[in-house]
Coordinates of C-alpha atoms in Angstrom, one line a residue:
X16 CA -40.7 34.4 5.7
X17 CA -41.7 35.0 9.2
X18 CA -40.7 33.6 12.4
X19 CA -44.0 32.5 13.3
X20 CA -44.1 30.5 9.9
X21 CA -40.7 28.8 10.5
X22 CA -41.4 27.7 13.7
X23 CA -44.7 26.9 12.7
X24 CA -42.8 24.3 9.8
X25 CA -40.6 23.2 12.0
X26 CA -43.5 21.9 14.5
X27 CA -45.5 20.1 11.5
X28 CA -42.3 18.5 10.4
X29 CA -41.1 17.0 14.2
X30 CA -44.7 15.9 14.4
X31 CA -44.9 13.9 11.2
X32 CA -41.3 12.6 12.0
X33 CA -43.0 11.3 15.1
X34 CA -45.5 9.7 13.2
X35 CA -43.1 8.2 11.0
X36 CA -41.3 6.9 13.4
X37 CA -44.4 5.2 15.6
X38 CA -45.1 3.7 12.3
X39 CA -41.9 2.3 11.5
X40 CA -42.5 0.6 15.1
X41 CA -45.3 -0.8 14.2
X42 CA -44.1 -1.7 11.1
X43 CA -40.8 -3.7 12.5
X44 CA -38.7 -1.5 11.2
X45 CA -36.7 -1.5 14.3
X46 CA -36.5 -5.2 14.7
X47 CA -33.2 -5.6 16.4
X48 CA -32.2 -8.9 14.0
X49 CA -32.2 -6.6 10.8
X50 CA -30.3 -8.7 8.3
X51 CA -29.0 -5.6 7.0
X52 CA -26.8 -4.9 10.3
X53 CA -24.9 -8.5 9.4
X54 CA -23.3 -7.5 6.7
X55 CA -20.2 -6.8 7.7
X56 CA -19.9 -10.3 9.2
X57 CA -18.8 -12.9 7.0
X58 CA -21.3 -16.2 7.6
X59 CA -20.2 -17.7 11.2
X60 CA -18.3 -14.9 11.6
X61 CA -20.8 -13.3 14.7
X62 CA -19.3 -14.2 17.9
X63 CA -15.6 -13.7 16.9
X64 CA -13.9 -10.7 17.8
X65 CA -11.4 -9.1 15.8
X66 CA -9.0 -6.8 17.1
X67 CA -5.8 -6.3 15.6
X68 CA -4.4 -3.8 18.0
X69 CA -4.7 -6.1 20.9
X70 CA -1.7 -8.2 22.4
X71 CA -2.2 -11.9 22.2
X72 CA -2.8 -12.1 25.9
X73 CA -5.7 -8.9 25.3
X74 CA -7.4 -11.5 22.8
X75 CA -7.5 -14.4 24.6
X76 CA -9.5 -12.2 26.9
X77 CA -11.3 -10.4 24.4
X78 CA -12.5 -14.3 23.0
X79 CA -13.4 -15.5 26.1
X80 CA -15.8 -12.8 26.9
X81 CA -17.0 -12.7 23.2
X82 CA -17.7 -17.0 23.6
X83 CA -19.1 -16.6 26.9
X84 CA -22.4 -14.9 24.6
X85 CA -22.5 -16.7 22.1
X86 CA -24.6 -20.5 21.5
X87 CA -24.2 -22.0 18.4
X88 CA -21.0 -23.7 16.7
X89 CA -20.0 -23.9 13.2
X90 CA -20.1 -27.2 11.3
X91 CA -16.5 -27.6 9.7
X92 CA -17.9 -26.8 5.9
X93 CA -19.3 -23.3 7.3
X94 CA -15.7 -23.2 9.2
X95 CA -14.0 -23.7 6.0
X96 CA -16.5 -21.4 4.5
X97 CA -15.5 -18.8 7.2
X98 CA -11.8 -19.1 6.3
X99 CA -11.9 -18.3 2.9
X100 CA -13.9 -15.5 3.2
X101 CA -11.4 -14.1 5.4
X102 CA -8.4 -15.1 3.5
X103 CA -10.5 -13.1 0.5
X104 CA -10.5 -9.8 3.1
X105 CA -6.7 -10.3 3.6
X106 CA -6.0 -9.4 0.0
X107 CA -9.1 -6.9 0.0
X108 CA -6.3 -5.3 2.8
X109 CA -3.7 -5.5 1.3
X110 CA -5.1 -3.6 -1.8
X111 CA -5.8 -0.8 0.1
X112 CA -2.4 -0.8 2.1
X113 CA -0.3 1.3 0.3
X114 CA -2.8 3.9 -0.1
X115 CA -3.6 4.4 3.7
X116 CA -0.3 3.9 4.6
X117 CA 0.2 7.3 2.8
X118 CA -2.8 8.9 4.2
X119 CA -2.4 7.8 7.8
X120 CA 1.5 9.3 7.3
X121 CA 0.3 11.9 6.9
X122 CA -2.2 12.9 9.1
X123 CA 0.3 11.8 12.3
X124 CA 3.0 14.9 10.6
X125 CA 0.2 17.3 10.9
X126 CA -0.9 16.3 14.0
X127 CA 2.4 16.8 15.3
X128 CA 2.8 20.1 14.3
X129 CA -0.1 21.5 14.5
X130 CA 0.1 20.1 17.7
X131 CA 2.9 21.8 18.5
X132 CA 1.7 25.0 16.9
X133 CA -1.7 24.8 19.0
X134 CA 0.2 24.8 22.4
X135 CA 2.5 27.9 21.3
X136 CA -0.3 30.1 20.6
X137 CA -2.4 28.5 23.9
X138 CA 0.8 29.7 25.8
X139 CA 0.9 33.1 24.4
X140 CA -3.2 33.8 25.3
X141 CA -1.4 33.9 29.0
X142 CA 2.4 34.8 28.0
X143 CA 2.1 37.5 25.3
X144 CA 5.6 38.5 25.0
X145 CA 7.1 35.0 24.6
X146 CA 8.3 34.5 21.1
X147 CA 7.4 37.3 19.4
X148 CA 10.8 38.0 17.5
X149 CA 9.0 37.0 14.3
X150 CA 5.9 38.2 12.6
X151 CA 4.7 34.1 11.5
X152 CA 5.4 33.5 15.4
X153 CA 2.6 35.9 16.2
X154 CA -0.6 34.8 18.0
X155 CA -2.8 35.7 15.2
X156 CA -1.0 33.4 12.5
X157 CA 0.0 31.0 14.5
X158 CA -3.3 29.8 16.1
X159 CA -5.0 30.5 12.2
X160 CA -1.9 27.9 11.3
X161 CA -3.1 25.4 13.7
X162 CA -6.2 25.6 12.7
X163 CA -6.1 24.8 9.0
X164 CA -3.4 21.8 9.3
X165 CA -5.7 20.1 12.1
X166 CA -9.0 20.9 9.7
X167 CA -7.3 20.5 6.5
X168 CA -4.1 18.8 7.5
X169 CA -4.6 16.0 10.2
X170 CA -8.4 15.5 10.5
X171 CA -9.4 14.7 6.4
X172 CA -5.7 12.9 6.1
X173 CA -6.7 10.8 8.7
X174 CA -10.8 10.0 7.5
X175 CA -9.5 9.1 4.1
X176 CA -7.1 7.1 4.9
X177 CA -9.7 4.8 7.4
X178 CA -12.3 5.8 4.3
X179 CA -10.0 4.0 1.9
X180 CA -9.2 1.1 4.2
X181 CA -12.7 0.5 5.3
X182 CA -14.3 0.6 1.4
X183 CA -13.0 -2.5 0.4
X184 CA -14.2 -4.6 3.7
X185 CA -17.4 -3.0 3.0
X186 CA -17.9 -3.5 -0.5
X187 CA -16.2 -7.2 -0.5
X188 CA -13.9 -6.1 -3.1
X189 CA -10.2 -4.9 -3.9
X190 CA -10.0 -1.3 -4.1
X191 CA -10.1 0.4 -7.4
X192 CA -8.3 3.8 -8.2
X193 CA -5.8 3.5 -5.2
X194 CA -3.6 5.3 -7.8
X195 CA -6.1 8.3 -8.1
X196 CA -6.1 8.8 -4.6
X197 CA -2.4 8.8 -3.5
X198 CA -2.2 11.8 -6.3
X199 CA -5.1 13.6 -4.8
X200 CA -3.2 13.0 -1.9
X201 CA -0.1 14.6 -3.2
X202 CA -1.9 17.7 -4.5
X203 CA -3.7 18.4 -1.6
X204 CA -1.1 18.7 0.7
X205 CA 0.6 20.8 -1.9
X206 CA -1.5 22.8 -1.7
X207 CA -2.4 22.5 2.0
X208 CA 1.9 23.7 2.6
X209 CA 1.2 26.5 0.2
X210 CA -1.7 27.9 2.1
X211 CA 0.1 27.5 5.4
X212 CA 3.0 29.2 4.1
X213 CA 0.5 32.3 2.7
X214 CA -0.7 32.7 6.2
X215 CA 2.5 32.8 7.7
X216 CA 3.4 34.8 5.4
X217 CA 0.0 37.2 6.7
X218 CA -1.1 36.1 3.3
X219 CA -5.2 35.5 4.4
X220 CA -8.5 35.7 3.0
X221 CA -10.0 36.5 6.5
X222 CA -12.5 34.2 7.5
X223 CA -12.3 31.3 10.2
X224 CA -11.9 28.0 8.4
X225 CA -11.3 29.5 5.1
X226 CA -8.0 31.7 5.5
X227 CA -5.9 30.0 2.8
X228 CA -6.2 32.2 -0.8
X229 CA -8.3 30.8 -2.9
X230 CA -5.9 30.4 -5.5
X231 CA -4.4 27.5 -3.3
X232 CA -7.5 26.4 -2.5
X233 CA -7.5 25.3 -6.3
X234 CA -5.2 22.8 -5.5
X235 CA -7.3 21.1 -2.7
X236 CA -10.4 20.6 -4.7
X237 CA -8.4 19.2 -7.5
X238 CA -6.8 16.9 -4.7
X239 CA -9.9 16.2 -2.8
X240 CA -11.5 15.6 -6.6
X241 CA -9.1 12.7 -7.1
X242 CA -9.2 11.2 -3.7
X243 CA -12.8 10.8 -4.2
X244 CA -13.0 8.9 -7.1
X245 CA -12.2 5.2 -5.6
X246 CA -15.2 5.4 -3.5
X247 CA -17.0 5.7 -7.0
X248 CA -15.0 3.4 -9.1
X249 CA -14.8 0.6 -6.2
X250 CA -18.6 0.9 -5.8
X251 CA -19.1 0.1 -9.4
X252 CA -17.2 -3.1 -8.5
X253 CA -19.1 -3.8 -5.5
X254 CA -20.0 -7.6 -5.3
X255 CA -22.6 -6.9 -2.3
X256 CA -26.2 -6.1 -2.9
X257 CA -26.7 -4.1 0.1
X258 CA -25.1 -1.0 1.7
X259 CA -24.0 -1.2 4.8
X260 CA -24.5 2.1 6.5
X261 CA -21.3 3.2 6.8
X262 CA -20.8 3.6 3.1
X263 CA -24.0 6.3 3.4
X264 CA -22.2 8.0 5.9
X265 CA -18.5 8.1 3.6
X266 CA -20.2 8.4 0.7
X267 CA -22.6 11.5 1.6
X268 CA -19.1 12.8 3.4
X269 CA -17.3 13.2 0.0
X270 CA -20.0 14.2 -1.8
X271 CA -21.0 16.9 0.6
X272 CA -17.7 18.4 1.3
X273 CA -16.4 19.8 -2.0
X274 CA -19.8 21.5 -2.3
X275 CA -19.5 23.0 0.7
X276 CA -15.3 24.0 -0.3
X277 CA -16.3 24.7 -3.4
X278 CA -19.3 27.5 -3.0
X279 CA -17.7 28.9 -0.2
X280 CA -14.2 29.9 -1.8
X281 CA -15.5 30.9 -4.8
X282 CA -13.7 34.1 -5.1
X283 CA -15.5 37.6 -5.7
X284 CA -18.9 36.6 -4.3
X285 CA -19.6 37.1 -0.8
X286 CA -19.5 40.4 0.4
X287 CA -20.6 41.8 3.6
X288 CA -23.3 40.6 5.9
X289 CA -23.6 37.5 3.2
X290 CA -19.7 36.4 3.6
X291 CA -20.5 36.7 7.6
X292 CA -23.3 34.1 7.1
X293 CA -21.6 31.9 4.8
X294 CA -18.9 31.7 6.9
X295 CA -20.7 30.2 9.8
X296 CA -22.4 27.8 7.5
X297 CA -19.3 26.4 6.0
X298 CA -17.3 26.2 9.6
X299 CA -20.5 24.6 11.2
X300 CA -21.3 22.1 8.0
X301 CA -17.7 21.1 7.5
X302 CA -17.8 19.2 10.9
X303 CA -20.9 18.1 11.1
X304 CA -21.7 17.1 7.1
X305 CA -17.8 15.9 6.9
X306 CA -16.0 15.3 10.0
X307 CA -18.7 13.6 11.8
X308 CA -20.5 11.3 8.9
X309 CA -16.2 10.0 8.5
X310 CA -16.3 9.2 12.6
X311 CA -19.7 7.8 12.4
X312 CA -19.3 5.5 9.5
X313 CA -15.5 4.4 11.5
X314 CA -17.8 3.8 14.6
X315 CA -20.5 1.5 13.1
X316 CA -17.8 -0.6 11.5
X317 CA -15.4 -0.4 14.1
X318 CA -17.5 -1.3 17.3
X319 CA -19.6 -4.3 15.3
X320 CA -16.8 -6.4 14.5
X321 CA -14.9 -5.9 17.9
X322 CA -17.5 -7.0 20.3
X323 CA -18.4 -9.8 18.0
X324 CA -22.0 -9.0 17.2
X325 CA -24.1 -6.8 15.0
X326 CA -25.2 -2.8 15.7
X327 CA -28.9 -3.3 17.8
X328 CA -30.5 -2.0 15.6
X329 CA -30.1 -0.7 11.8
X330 CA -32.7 1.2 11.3
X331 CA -31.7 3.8 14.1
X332 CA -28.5 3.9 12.7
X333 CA -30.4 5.2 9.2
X334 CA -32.5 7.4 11.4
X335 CA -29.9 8.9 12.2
X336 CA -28.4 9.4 8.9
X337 CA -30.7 11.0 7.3
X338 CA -32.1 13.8 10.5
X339 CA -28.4 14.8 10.5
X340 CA -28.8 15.3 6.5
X341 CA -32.2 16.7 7.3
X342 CA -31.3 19.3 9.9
X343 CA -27.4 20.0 9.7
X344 CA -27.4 22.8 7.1
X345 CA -28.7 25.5 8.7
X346 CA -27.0 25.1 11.8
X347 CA -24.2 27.6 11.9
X348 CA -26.5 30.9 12.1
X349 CA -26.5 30.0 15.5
X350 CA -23.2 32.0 15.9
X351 CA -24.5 35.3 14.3
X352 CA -27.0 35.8 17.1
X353 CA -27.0 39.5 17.9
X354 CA -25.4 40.4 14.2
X355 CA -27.5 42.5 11.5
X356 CA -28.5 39.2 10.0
X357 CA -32.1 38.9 9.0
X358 CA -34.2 36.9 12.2
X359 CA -35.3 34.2 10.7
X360 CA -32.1 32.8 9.5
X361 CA -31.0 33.3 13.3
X362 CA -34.2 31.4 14.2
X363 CA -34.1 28.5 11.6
X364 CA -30.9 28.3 12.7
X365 CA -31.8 27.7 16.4
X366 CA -34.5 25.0 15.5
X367 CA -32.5 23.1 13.5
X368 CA -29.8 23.3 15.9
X369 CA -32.3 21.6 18.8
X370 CA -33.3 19.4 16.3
X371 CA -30.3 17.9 16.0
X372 CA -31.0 16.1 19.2
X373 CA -32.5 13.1 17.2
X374 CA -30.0 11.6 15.5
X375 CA -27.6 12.2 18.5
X376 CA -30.0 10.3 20.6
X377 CA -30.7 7.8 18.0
X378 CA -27.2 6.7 17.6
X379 CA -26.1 7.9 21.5
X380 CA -29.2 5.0 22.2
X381 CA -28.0 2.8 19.5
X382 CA -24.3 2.5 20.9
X383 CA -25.4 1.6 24.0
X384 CA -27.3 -1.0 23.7
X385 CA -25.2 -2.6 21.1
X386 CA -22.9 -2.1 23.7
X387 CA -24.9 -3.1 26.6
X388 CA -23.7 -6.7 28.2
X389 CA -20.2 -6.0 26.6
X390 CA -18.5 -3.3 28.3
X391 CA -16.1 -5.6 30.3
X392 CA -14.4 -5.8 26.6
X393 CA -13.2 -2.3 27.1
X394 CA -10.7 -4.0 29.7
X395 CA -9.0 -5.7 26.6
X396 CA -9.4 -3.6 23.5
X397 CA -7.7 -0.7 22.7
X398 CA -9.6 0.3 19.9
X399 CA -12.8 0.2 21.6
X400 CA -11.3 2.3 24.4
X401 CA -11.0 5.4 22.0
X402 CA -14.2 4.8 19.7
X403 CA -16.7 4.4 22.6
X404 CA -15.0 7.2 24.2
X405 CA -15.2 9.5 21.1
X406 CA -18.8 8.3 20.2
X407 CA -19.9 9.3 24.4
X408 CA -18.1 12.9 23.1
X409 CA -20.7 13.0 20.0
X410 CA -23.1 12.4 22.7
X411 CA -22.2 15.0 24.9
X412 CA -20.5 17.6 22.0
X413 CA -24.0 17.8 20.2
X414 CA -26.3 18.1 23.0
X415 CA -24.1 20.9 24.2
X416 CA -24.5 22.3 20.7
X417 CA -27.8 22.1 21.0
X418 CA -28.0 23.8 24.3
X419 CA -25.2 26.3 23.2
X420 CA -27.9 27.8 20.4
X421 CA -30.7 28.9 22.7
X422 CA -30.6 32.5 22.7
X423 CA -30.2 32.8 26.5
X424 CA -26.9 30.4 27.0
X425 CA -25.7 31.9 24.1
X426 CA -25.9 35.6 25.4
X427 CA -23.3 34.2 27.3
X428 CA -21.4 32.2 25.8
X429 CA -21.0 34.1 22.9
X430 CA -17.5 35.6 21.6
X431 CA -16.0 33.4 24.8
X432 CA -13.4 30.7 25.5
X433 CA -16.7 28.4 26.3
X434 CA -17.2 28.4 22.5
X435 CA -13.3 27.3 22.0
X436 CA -14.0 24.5 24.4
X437 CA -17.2 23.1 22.7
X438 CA -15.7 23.2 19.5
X439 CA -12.7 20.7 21.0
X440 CA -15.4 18.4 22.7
X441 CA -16.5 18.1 18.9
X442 CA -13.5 18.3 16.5
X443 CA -11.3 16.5 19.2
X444 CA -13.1 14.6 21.9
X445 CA -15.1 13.0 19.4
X446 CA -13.6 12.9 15.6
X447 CA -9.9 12.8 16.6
X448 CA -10.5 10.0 19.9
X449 CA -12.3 7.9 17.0
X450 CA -9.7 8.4 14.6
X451 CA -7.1 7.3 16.6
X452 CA -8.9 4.0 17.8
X453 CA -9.7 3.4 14.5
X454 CA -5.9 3.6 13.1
X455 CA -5.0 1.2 16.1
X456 CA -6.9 -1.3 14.0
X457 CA -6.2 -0.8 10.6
X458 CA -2.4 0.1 11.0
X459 CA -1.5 -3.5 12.0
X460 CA -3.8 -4.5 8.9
X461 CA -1.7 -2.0 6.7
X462 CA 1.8 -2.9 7.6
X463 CA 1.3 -6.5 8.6
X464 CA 3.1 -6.3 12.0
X465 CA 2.0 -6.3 15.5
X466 CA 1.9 -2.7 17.3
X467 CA 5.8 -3.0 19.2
X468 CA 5.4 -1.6 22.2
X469 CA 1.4 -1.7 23.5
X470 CA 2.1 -0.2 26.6
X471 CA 2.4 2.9 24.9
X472 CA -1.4 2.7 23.4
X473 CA -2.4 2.7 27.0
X474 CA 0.1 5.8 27.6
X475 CA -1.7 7.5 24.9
X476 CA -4.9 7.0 26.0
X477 CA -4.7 7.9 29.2
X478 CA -2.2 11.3 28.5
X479 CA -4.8 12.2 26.0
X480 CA -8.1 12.0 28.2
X481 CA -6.2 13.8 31.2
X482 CA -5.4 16.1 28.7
X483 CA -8.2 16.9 27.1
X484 CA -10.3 17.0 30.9
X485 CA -7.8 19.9 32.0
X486 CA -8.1 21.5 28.3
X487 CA -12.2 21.3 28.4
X488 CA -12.6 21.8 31.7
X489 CA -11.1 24.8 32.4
X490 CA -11.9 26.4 29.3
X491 CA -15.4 25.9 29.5
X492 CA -15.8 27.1 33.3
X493 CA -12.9 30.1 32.1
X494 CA -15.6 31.3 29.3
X495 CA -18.8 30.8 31.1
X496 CA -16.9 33.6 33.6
X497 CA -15.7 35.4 30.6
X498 CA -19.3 36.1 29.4
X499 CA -20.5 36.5 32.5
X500 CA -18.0 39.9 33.2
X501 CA -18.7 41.2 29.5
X502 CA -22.4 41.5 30.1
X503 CA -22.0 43.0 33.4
X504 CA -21.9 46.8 32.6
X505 CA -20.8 47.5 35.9
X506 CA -17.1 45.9 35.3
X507 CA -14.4 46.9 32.8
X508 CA -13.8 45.2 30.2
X509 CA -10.3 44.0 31.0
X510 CA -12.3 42.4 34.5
X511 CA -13.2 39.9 31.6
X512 CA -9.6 39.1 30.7
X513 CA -8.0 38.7 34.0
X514 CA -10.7 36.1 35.3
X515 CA -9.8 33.8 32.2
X516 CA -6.2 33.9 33.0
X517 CA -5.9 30.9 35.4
X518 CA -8.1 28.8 33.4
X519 CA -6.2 30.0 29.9
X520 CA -3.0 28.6 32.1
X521 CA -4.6 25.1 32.6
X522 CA -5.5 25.2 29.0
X523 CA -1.8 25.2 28.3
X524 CA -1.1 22.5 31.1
X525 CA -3.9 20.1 29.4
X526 CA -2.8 20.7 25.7
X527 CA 0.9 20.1 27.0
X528 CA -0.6 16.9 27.9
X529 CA -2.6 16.5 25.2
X530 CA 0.8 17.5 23.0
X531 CA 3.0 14.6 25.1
X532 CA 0.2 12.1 24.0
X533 CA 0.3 13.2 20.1
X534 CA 4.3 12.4 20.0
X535 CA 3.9 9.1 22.2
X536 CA 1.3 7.5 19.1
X537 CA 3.6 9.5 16.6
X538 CA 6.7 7.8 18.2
X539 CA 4.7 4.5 18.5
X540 CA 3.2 4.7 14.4
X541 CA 7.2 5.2 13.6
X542 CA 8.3 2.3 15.0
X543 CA 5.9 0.0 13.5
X544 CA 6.7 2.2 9.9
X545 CA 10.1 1.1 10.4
X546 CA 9.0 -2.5 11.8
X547 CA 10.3 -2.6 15.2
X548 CA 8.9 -5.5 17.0
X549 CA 7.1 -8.7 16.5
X550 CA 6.0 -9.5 12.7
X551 CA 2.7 -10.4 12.2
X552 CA 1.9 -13.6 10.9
X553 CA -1.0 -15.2 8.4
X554 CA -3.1 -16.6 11.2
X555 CA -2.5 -13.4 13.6
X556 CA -3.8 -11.5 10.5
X557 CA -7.2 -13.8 10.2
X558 CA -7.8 -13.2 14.2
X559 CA -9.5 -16.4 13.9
X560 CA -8.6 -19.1 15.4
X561 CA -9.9 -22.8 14.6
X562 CA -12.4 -22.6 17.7
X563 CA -15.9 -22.8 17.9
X564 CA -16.7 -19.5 19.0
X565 CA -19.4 -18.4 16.7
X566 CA -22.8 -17.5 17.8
X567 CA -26.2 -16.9 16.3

């Protein structure tokens, strides 16, 4: 297949996407009072915010501002009819506590150390000869360490967990196969030790994202396996007709990401220019086919039932589903530009990476105007702090993806810190900021107590977005210099090290910060673990009080 022929494909498919699309206006389709949108409300439930993570003072704020748009009140059958809906999603909580309490365990332990093994090996980019007294301690191992307990340690801990939580809410049912999980659980972070310990060991397969042997990697598809059967069996026992969007995101997630494991550990099969090219497609498809679909399905819960209304409009939300299934897959050959990999894989690769920009901009346009009118909540929720924050990173992250694959940034900011930085603004600014706005919510849900200390959720917030500016920052100005000095043949190569070297330094100063941040939630999730603090009580759980605050 030819390049002309490609682009040629890619053209007829944008324009009858665009037709699709007009027609689908035409057709309504967009209509921003989609019943569909409302089904994460009970009835009368619209116009009440819930917001577990917020102090009692932070609600009465939060309720105000959610009455103040809002029209109609309930009759005191449909108020009774509100209640025991909710008191039927208490217990749908409370079978799903155990089970994230495990998960959510332990993705805070891996974010901690790999954490703390991400700022030792920033440190040594600038400090070389600072502990180097043993071989795990070494730059090459310890960065690969960090990388595979924040992909494989911190990151899917943390989206099952939510995943778990959020199924039965969804699905108006108890959660079936807890029991399942919690092994898979088990098993997978056997096997996630094992394959930490083999690279420290300078036990590797080689490949970014896929360093552990694959005979450990044995043990996280028979983990991952397990963990994903209650989405199946609690789906069977669904009692809505209708799902909600965020189960299309979770659901494709789990169904897409042991293919992706599985095909790209198979051992003895990718050789050469082949195992280059599969590389990049499994790093590239394991964020944006796993990571993202978990953050986006958290998001379209998440933000809904804070604000007190329903997402503006449901069918962008499955616009955007289904382009990112569309155009996701080929994505990664975007970082083989310049290798001896056959054109037009380079070239579908750079098409589907500018294609991308449709679903970003249908749910970057979607989020804001669900949001729009309701910003003023940020000043009392904590959750939504971090979720619209991560879903503005999506925003920014993809179109800089996007950007990133056109053959003449990427000249530069090829084999460059630049490419570190972006891949932060995605894996970090966006998954991990909606991640931790989304365990702010659930956690009190979980463990039936109020958050003790909610000062320190500010703390966190703030250390981590300082953090992360310094850290993205610098880095991306650092590379963009970086690339710039390799190209020029005129300068050494080592001009091309020494420029980075101030902006490597403020990549430790922001992941110190960043690091700080980690152990303040860590330190905060402990001490609500060990129920320090203010129980929770029945109606705090129900965050709805007796008032007339429902809307239309």
């Amino acid at each position: 297949m030819d390049t002309v022929s490609i682009l040629l494909s890619s053209f007829i498919l944008s324009i009858t996407g665009l037709f699709v699309f007009i027609w689908s206006l035409r057709k309504r389709l967009f209509d921003a009072t989609s019943a569909a949108a409302n089904v994460i409300f009970s009835p009368g439930e619209i116009g009440r915010s819930e917001e577990p993570s917020a102090t009692a003072a932070q609600r009465a704020g939060l309720a105000q501002r959610v009455a103040a748009d809002t029209h109609a009140e309930l009759t005191p059958a449909q108020e009774e009819h509100l209640h025991r809906e909710l008191a039927e999603r208490v217990e749908a909580d409370r079978s799903t506590a155990f089970v994230s309490f495990v998960f959510l365990t332990c993705a805070v332990v891996w974010l901690v150390a790999g954490s703390l093994a991400g700022l030792t090996s920033s440190i040594k980019l600038h400090e070389p000869d600072w502990l180097v007294q043993q071989a795990w301690l070494s730059f090459g191992r310890l960065r690969t360490i960090h990388l595979n307990i924040i992909a494989y340690g911190w990151a899917p801990m943390a989206a099952f967990g939510i995943a778990n939580w959020l199924l039965p809410r969804l699905l108006k049912t108890p959660l079936v196969g807890g029991r399942f999980a919690v092994l898979g659980c088990m098993i997978w972070n056997a096997g996630l030790i094992a394959g930490v310990g083999c690279i420290a060991a300078g036990i590797s397969d080689g490949m970014e994202w896929l360093e552990m042997p694959w005979q450990v990697d044995i043990l996280i598809v028979i983990g991952g396996a397990l963990m994903g059967l209650p989405l199946v069996y609690t789906l069977q026992a669904r009692k809505v007709d209708h799902l909600y969007v965020s189960v299309w995101y979770m659901g494709a997630a789990l169904f897409w990401f042991p293919i992706l494991f599985l095909i790209a550990n198979l051992p003895a099969m990718h050789f050469g220019v082949e195992q280059a090219t599969m590389n990049w497609w499994f790093g590239h498809n394991v964020l944006g086919l796993f990571y993202t679909p978990m953050a986006l399905a958290s998001v379209y819960y998440f933000l809904p039932k804070i604000i007190g209304r329903p997402v503006q409009s449901y069918n962008l939300s499955l616009l955007g589903f289904w382009t990112l299934a569309f155009f996701y897959g080929q994505v990664g050959g975007h970082h083989l530009i310049g290798g001896p990999v056959p054109g037009w894989v380079i070239t579908l690769s750079i098409v589907q990476s500018v294609m991308m920009i449709v679903p970003v901009i249908s749910f970057s346009v979607n989020q804001h105007l669900t949001m729009k009118g309701h910003f003023s909540k940020l000043v009392y929720s904590p959750t939504l702090r971090f979720i619209v924050l991560g879903g503005m990173m999506y925003t920014l992250s993809s179109l800089q993806g996007s950007i990133e694959a056109i053959r003449a940034v990427n000249t530069v900011a090829h084999f460059t810190h630049f490419t570190v930085a972006h891949a932060h603004l995605g894996l970090y600014g966006f998954f991990t900021m909606v991640m931790f706005g989304a365990i702010y919510f659930v956690m009190p849900r979980v463990m039936s107590w109020e958050w003790p200390y909610p000062g320190l959720i500010a703390a966190h917030f703030w250390l981590v977005v300082l953090g992360f500016a310094i850290y993205f920052i610098g880095l991306s100005i650092g590379g963009w210099l970086q690339g710039l000095a390799m190209l020029d043949a005129a300068r050494p190569f080592m001009d091309s090290v020494k420029v980075t070297i101030p902006y490597l330094q403020s990549r430790s100063l922001g992941g110190a910060i960043m690091t700080l941040g980690h152990l303040v939630f860590a330190g905060h999730f402990a001490a609500m673990a060990l129920r320090h603090g203010p129980a929770r009580t029945g109606a705090a759980l129900l965050h709805v009080p007796r008032t007339n605050l429902a809307g239309a």
